[in-house]
PDB file of C-alpha atoms and ligand atoms in Angstrom:
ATOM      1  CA  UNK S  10     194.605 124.408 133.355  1.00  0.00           C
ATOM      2  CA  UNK S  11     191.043 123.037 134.028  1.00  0.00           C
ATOM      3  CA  UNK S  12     189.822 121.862 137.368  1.00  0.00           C
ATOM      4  CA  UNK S  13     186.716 119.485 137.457  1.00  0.00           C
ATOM      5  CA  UNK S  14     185.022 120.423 140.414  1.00  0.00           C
ATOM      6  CA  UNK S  15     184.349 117.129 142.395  1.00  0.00           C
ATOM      7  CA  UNK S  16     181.183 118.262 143.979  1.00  0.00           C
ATOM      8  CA  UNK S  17     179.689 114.874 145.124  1.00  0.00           C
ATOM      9  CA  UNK S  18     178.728 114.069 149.127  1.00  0.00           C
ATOM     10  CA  UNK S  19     181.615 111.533 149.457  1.00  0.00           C
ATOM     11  CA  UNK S  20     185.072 110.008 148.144  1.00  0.00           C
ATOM     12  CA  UNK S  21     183.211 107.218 147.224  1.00  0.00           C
ATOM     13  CA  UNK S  22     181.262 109.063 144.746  1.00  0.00           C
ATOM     14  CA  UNK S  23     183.932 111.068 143.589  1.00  0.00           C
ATOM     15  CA  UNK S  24     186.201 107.550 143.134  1.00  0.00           C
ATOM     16  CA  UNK S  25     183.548 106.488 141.036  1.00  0.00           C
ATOM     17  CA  UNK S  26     183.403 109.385 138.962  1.00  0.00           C
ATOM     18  CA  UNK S  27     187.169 109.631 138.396  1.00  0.00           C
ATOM     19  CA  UNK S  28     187.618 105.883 137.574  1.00  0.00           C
ATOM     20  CA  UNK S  29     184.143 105.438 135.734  1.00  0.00           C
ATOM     21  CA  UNK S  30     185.100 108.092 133.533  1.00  0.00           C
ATOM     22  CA  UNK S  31     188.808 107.372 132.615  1.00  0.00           C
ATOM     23  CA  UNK S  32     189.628 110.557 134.649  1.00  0.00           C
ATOM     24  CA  UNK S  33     193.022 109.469 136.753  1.00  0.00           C
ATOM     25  CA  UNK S  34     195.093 112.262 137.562  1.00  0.00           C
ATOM     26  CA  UNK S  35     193.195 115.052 136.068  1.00  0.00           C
ATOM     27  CA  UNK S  36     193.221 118.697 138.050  1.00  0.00           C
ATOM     28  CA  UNK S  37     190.717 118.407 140.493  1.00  0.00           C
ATOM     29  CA  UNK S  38     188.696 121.097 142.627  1.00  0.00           C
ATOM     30  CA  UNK S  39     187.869 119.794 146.508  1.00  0.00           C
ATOM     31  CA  UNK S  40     185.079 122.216 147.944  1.00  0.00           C
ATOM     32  CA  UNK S  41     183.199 122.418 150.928  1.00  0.00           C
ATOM     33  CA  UNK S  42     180.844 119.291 150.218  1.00  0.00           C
ATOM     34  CA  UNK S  43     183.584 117.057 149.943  1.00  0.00           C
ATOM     35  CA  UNK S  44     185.832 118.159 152.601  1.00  0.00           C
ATOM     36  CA  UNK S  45     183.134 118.532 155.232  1.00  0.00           C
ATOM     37  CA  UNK S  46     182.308 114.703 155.043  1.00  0.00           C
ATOM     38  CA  UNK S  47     185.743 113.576 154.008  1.00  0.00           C
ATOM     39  CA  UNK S  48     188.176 115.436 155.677  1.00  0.00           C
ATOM     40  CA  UNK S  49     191.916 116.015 154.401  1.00  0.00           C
ATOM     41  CA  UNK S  50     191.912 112.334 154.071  1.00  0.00           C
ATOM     42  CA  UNK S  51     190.464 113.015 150.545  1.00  0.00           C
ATOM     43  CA  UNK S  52     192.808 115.164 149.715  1.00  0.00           C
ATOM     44  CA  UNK S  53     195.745 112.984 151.026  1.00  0.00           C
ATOM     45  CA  UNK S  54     193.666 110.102 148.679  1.00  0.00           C
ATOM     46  CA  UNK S  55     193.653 112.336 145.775  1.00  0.00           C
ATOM     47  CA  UNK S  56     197.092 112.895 145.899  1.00  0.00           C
ATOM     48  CA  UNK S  57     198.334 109.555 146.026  1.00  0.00           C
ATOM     49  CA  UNK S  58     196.633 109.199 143.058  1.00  0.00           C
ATOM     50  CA  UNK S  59     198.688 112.505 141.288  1.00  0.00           C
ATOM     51  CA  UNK S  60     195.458 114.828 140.727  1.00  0.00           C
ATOM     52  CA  UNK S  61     196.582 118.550 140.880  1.00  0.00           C
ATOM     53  CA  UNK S  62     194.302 119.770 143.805  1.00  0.00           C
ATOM     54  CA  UNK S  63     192.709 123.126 144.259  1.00  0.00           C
ATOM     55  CA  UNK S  64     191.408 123.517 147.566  1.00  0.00           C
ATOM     56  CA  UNK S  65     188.108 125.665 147.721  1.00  0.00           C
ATOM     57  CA  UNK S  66     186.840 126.288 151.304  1.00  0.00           C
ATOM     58  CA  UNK S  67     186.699 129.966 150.494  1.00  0.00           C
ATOM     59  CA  UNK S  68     187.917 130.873 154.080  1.00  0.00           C
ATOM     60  CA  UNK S  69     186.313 134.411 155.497  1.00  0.00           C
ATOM     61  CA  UNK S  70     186.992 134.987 159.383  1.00  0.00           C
ATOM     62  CA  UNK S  71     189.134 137.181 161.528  1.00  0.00           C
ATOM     63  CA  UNK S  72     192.545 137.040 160.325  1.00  0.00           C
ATOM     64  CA  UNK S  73     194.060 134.700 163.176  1.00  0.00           C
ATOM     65  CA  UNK S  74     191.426 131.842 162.778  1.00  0.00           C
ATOM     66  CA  UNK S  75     192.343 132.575 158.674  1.00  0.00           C
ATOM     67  CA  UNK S  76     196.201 132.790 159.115  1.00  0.00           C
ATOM     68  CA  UNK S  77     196.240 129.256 161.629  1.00  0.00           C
ATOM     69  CA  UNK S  78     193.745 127.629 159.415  1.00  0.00           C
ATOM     70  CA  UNK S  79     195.545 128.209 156.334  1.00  0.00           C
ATOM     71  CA  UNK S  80     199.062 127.086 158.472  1.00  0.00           C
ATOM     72  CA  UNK S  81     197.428 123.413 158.666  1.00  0.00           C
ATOM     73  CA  UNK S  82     195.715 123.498 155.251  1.00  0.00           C
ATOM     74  CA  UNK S  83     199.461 124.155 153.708  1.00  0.00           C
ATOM     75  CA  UNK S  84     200.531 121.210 155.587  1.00  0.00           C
ATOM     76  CA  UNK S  85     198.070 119.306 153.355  1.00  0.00           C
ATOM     77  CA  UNK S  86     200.617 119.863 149.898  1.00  0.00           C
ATOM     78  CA  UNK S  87     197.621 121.063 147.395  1.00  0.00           C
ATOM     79  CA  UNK S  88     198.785 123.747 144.678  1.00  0.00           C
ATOM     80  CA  UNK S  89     195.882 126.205 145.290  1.00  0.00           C
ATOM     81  CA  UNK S  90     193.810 127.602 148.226  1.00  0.00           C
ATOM     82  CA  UNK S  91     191.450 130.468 148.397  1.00  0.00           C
ATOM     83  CA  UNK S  92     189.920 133.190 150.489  1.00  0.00           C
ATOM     84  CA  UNK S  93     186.776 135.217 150.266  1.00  0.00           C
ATOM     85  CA  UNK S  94     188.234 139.164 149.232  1.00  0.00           C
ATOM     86  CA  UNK S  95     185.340 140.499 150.923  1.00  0.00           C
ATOM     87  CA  UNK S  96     187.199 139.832 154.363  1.00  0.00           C
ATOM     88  CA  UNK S  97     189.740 142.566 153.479  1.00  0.00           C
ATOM     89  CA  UNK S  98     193.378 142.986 153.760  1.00  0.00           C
ATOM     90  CA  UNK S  99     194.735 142.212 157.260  1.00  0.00           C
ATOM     91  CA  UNK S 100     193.075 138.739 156.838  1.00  0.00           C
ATOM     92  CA  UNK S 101     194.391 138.198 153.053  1.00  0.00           C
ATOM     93  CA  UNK S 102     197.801 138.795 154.522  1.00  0.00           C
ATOM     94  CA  UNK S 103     197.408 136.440 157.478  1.00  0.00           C
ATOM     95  CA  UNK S 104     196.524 133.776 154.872  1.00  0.00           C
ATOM     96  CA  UNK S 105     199.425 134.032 153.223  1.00  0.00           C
ATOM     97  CA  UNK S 106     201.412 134.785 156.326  1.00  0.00           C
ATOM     98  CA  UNK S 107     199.842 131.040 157.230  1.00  0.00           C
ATOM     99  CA  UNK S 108     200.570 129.738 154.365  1.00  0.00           C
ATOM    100  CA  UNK S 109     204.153 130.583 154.040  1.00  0.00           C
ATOM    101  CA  UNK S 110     205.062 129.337 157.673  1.00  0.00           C
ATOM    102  CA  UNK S 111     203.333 125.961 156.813  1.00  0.00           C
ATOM    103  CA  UNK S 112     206.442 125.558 154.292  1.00  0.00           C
ATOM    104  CA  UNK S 113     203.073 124.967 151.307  1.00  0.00           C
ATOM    105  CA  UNK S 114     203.842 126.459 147.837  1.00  0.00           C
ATOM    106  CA  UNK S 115     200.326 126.440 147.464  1.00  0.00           C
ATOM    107  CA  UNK S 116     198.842 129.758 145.452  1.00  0.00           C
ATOM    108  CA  UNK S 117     196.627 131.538 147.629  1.00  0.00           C
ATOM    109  CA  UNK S 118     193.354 133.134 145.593  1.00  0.00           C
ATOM    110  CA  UNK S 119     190.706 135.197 146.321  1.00  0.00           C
ATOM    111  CA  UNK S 120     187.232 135.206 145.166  1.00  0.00           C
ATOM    112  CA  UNK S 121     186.363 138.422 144.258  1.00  0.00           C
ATOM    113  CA  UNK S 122     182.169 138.475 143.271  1.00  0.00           C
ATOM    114  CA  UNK S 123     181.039 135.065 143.283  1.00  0.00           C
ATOM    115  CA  UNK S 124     179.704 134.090 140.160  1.00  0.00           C
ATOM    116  CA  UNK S 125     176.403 132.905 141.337  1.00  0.00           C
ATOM    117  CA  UNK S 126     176.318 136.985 142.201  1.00  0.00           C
ATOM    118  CA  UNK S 127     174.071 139.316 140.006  1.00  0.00           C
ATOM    119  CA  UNK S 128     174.180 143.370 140.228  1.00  0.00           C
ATOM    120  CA  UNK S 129     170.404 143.308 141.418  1.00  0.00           C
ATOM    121  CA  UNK S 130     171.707 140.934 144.206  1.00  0.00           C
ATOM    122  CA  UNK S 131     174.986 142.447 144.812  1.00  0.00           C
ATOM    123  CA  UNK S 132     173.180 146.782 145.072  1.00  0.00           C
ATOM    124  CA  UNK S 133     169.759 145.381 146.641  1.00  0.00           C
ATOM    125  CA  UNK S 134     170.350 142.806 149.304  1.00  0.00           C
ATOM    126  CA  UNK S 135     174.199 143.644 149.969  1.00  0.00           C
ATOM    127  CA  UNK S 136     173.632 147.238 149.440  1.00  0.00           C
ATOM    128  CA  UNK S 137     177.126 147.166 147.365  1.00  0.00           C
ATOM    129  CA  UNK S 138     176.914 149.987 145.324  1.00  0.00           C
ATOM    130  CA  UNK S 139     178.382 149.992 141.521  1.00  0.00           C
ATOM    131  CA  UNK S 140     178.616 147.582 138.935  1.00  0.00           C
ATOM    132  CA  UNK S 141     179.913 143.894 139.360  1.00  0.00           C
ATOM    133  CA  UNK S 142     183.334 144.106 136.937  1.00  0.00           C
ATOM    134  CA  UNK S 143     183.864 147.687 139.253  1.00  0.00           C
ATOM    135  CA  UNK S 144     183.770 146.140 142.523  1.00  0.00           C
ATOM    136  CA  UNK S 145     185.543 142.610 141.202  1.00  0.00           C
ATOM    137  CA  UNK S 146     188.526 144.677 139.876  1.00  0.00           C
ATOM    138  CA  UNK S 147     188.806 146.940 143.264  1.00  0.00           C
ATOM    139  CA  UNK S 148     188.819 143.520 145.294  1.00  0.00           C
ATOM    140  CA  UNK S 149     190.974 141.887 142.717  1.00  0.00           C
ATOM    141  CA  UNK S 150     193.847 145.061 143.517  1.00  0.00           C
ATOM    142  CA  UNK S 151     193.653 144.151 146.736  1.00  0.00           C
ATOM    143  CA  UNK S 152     194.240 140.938 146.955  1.00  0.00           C
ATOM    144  CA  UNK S 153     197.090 141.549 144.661  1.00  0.00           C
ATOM    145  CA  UNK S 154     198.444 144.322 147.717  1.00  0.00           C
ATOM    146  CA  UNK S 155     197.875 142.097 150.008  1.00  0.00           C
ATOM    147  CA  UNK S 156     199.964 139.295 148.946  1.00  0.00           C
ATOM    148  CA  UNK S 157     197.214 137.063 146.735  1.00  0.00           C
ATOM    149  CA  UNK S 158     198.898 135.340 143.879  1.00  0.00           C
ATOM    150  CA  UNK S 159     195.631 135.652 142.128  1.00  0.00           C
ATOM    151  CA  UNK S 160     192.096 136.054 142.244  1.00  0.00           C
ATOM    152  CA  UNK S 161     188.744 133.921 141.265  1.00  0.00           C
ATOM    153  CA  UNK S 162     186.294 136.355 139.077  1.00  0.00           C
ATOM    154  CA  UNK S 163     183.778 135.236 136.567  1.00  0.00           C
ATOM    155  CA  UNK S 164     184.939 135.207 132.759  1.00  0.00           C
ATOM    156  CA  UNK S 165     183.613 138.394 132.170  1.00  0.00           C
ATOM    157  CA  UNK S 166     185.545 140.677 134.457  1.00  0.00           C
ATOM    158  CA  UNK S 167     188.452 138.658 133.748  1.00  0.00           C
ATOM    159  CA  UNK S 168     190.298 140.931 130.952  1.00  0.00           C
ATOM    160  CA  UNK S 169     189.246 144.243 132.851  1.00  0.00           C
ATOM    161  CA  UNK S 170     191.439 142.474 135.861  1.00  0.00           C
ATOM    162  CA  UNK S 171     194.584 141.569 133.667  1.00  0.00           C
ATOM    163  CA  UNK S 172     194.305 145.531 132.799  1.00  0.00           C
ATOM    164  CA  UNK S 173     194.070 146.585 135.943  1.00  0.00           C
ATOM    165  CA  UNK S 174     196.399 144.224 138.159  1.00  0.00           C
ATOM    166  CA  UNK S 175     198.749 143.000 135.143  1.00  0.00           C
ATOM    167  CA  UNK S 176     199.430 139.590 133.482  1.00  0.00           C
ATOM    168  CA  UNK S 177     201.378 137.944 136.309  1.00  0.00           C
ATOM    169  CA  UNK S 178     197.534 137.945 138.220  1.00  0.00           C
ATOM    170  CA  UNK S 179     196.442 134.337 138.084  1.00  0.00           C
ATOM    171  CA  UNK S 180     192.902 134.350 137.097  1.00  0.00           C
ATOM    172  CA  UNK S 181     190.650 131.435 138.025  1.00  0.00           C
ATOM    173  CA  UNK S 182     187.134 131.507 136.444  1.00  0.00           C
ATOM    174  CA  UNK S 183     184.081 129.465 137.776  1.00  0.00           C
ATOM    175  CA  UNK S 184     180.739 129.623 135.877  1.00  0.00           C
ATOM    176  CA  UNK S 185     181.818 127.747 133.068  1.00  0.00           C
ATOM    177  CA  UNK S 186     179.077 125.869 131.003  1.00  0.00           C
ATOM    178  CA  UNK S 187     180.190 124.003 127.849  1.00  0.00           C
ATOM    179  CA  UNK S 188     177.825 125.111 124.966  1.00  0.00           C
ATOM    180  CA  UNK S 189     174.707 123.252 125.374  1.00  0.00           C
ATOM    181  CA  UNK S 190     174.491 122.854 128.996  1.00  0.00           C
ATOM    182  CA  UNK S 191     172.545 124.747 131.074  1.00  0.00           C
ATOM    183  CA  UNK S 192     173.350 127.749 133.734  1.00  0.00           C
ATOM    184  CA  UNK S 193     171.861 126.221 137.092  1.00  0.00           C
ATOM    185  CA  UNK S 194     172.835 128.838 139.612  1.00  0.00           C
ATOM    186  CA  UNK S 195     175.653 130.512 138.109  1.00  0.00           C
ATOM    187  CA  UNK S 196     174.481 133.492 136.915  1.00  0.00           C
ATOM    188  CA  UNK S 197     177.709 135.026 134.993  1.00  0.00           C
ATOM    189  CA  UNK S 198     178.234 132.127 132.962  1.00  0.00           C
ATOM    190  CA  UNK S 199     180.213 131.823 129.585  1.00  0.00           C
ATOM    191  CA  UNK S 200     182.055 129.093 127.534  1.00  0.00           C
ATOM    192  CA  UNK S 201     185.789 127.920 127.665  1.00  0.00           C
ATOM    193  CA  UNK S 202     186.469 128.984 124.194  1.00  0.00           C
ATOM    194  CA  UNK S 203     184.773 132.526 125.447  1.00  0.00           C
ATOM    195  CA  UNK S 204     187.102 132.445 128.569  1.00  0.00           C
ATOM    196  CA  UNK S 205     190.463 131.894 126.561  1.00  0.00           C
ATOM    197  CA  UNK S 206     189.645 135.052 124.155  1.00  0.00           C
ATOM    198  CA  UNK S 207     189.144 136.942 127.899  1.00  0.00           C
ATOM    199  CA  UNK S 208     192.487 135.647 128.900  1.00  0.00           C
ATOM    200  CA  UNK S 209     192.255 133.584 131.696  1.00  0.00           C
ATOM    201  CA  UNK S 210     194.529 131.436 133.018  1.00  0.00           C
ATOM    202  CA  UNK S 211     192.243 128.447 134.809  1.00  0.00           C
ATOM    203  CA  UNK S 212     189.279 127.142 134.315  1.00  0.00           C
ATOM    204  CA  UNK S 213     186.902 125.597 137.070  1.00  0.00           C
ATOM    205  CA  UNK S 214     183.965 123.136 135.492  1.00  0.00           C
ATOM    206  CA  UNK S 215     181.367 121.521 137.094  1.00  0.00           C
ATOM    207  CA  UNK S 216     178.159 120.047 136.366  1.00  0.00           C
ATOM    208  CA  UNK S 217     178.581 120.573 132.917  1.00  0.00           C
ATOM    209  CA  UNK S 218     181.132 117.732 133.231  1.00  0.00           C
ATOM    210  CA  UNK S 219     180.074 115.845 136.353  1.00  0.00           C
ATOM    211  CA  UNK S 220     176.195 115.997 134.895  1.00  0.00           C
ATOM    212  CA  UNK S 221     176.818 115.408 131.501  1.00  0.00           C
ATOM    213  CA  UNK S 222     175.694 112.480 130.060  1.00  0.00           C
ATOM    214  CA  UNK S 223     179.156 111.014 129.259  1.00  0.00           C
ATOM    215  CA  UNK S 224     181.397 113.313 131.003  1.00  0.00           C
ATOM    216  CA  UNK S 225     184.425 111.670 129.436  1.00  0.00           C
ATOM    217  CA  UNK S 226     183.613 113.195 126.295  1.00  0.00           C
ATOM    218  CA  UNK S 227     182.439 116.315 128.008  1.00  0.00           C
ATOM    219  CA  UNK S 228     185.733 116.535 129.825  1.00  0.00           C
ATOM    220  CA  UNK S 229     186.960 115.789 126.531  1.00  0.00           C
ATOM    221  CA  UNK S 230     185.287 118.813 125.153  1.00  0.00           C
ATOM    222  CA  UNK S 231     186.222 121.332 127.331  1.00  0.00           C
ATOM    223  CA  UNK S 232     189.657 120.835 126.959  1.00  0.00           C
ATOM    224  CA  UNK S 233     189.543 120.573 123.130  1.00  0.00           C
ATOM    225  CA  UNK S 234     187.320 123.977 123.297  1.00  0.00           C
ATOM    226  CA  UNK S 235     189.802 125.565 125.614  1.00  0.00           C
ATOM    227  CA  UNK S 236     192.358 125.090 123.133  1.00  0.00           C
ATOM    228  CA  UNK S 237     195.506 123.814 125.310  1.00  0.00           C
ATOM    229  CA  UNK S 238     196.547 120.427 126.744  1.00  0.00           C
ATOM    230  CA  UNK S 239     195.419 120.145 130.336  1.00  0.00           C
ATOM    231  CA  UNK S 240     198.971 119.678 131.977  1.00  0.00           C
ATOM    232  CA  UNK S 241     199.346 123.323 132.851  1.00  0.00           C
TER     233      UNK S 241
HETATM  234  O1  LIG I   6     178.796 123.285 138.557  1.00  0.00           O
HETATM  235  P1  LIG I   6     179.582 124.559 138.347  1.00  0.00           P
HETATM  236  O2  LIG I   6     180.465 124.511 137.119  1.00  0.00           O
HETATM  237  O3  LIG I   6     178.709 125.776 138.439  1.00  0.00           O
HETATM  238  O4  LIG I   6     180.576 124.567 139.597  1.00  0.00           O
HETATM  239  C1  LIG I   6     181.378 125.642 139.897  1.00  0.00           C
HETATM  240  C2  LIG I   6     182.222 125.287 141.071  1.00  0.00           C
HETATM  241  O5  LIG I   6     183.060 126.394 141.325  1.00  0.00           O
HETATM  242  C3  LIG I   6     181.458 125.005 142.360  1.00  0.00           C
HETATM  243  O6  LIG I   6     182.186 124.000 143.047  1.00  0.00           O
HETATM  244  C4  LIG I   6     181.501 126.298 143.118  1.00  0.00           C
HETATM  245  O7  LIG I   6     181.533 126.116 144.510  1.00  0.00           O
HETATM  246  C5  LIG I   6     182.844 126.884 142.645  1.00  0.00           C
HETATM  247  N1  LIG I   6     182.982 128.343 142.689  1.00  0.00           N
HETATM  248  C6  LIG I   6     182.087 129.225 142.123  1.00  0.00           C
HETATM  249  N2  LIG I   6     182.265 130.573 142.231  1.00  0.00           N
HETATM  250  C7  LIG I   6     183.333 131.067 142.855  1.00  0.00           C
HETATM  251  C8  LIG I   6     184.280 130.186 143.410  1.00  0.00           C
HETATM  252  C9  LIG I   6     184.081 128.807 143.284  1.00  0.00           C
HETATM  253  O8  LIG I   6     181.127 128.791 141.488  1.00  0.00           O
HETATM  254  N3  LIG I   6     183.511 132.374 142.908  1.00  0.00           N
END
C-alpha cells in the first residue's frame, strides 16, 4: 500500500490536489498540518469520498491524555494511527487500550527514529547513544510488547526489523523520494523499488508526488516502481 501524504494547509487544497490530479479514493496520509486547521471534519470528508486514511498526529504524552485521545480518534473509523515509541511502554499500551474501547479496528504504529533523524543528531543533541538501525529495532520490539501492530522506520532499518520482530510487524516507511526528486529534509531517504527489496509493507510519499510537476504520473510512478497494485 502507498499513502500520499496530503500535506497542504487546508481541505481545500488537498480537494484540489485529489480531483486535479485524477486521485479519488487513493490511500491517503492526514498529518498534523491538515488536521490542525481542518479538524476530523477532513477526515469524515475523506471518507465519504472512500480514501483509505492513515492518521499521523504522532501522539507522545502521559499515557491517560494518549489512551483518551486515541478513544475519540478511533471513533473517527481511519485504518491507521500512530504514536511516537520514544514515549515508552505504559503509554503504547494505553493507546491501544484507547483504541480498542473506541470499538476502531484502526492499526496502531509507532514511529521508531524519525526519518528526518541522522546519527550525528540522534548521539549529539539527544545524547542517544548507538547507531540509528540499533536504537530503531530496540523501539520497534517494544512497540511490538506493548501491543503496536507495527512500527514506522525509515527503509533502511526496515529488513533488520522484520529479523528482529518477525514478518507479521507492519512496517510503514516515510522518506521515500522517487528517483529524480530531491531529499528536502528527510535525511534517510531511498526509492520504492529500494523499499520493496527491504521488505516493507507501506509506503508513505510526499512531495515527491504532491511537488512533482504532474503528480498524476508521479503517483503513477511510484506505484509502477513499487511493483504491486495500490489496493492493499
Ligand atoms: O514529503 P515527504 O515524502 O518527505 O513526506 C513524508 C511524510 O511522512 C510527512 O508527512 C511526514 O510528516 C511523515 N513522516 C515522516 N517520518 C516519520 C513519520 C511520518 O516523514 N517517521
Amino acid at each position: 500500500m502507498i499513502y500520499v501524504a496530503l500535506d497542504f494547509p487546508t481541505w481545500e487544497a488537498s480537494k484540489q490536489f485529489i480531483e486535479q490530479n485524477d486521485l479519488h479514493g487513493i490511500p491517503v496520509k492526514v498529518g498534523m498540518e491538515l488536521f490542525y486547521r481542518e479538524g476530523p471534519s477532513v477526515v469524515e470528508r475523506l471518507k465519504e469520498r472512500e480514501h483509505p486514511i492513515f492518521l499521523d498526529l504522532k501522539l507522545h504524552d502521559i499515557p491517560t491524555t494518549v489512551k483518551r485521545a486515541m478513544q475519540n480518534l478511533g471513533k473517527l473509523g481511519v485504518d491507521l494511527v500512530n504514536v511516537h515509541a520514544l514515549g515508552g511502554r505504559t503509554m503504547m499500551e494505553a493507546a491501544k487500550e484507547g483504541l480498542l474501547s473506541s470499538g476502531s479496528n484502526a492499526k496502531l504504529i509507532a514511529v521508531t527514529i524519525l526519518t528526518s533523524m541522522d546519527k550525528e543528531t540522534m548521539n549529539g543533541e539527544l545524547t542517544l547513544g548507538g547507531d540509528v538501525t540499533e536504537k530503531a529495532v530496540h523501539l520497534a520490539g517494544l512497540a511490538r510488547q506493548s501491543g503496536a501492530d507495527g512500527i514506522v522506520c525509515s527503509v533502511h532499518e526496515a529488513r533488520a526489523i522484520k529479523e528482529a520482530c518477525g514478518p507479521a510487524c507492519l512496517s510503514v516507511t516515510p522518506g521515500i523520494r522517487l528517483a529524480d526528486s530531491k531529499a528536502d529534509d528527510q535525511k534517510r531517504v531511498a526509492t520504492p523499488e529500494f523499499a520493496r527489496e527491504q521488505g516493507v509493507d507501506t509506503l508513505v510519499i510526499g512531495r515527491s508526488i504532491t511537488k512533482a510537476e504532474n503528480p498524476k504520473s508521479a503517483y503513477k510512478r511510484a506505484v509502477e516502481e513499487w511493483g504491486y497494485d495500490n489496493k492493499e
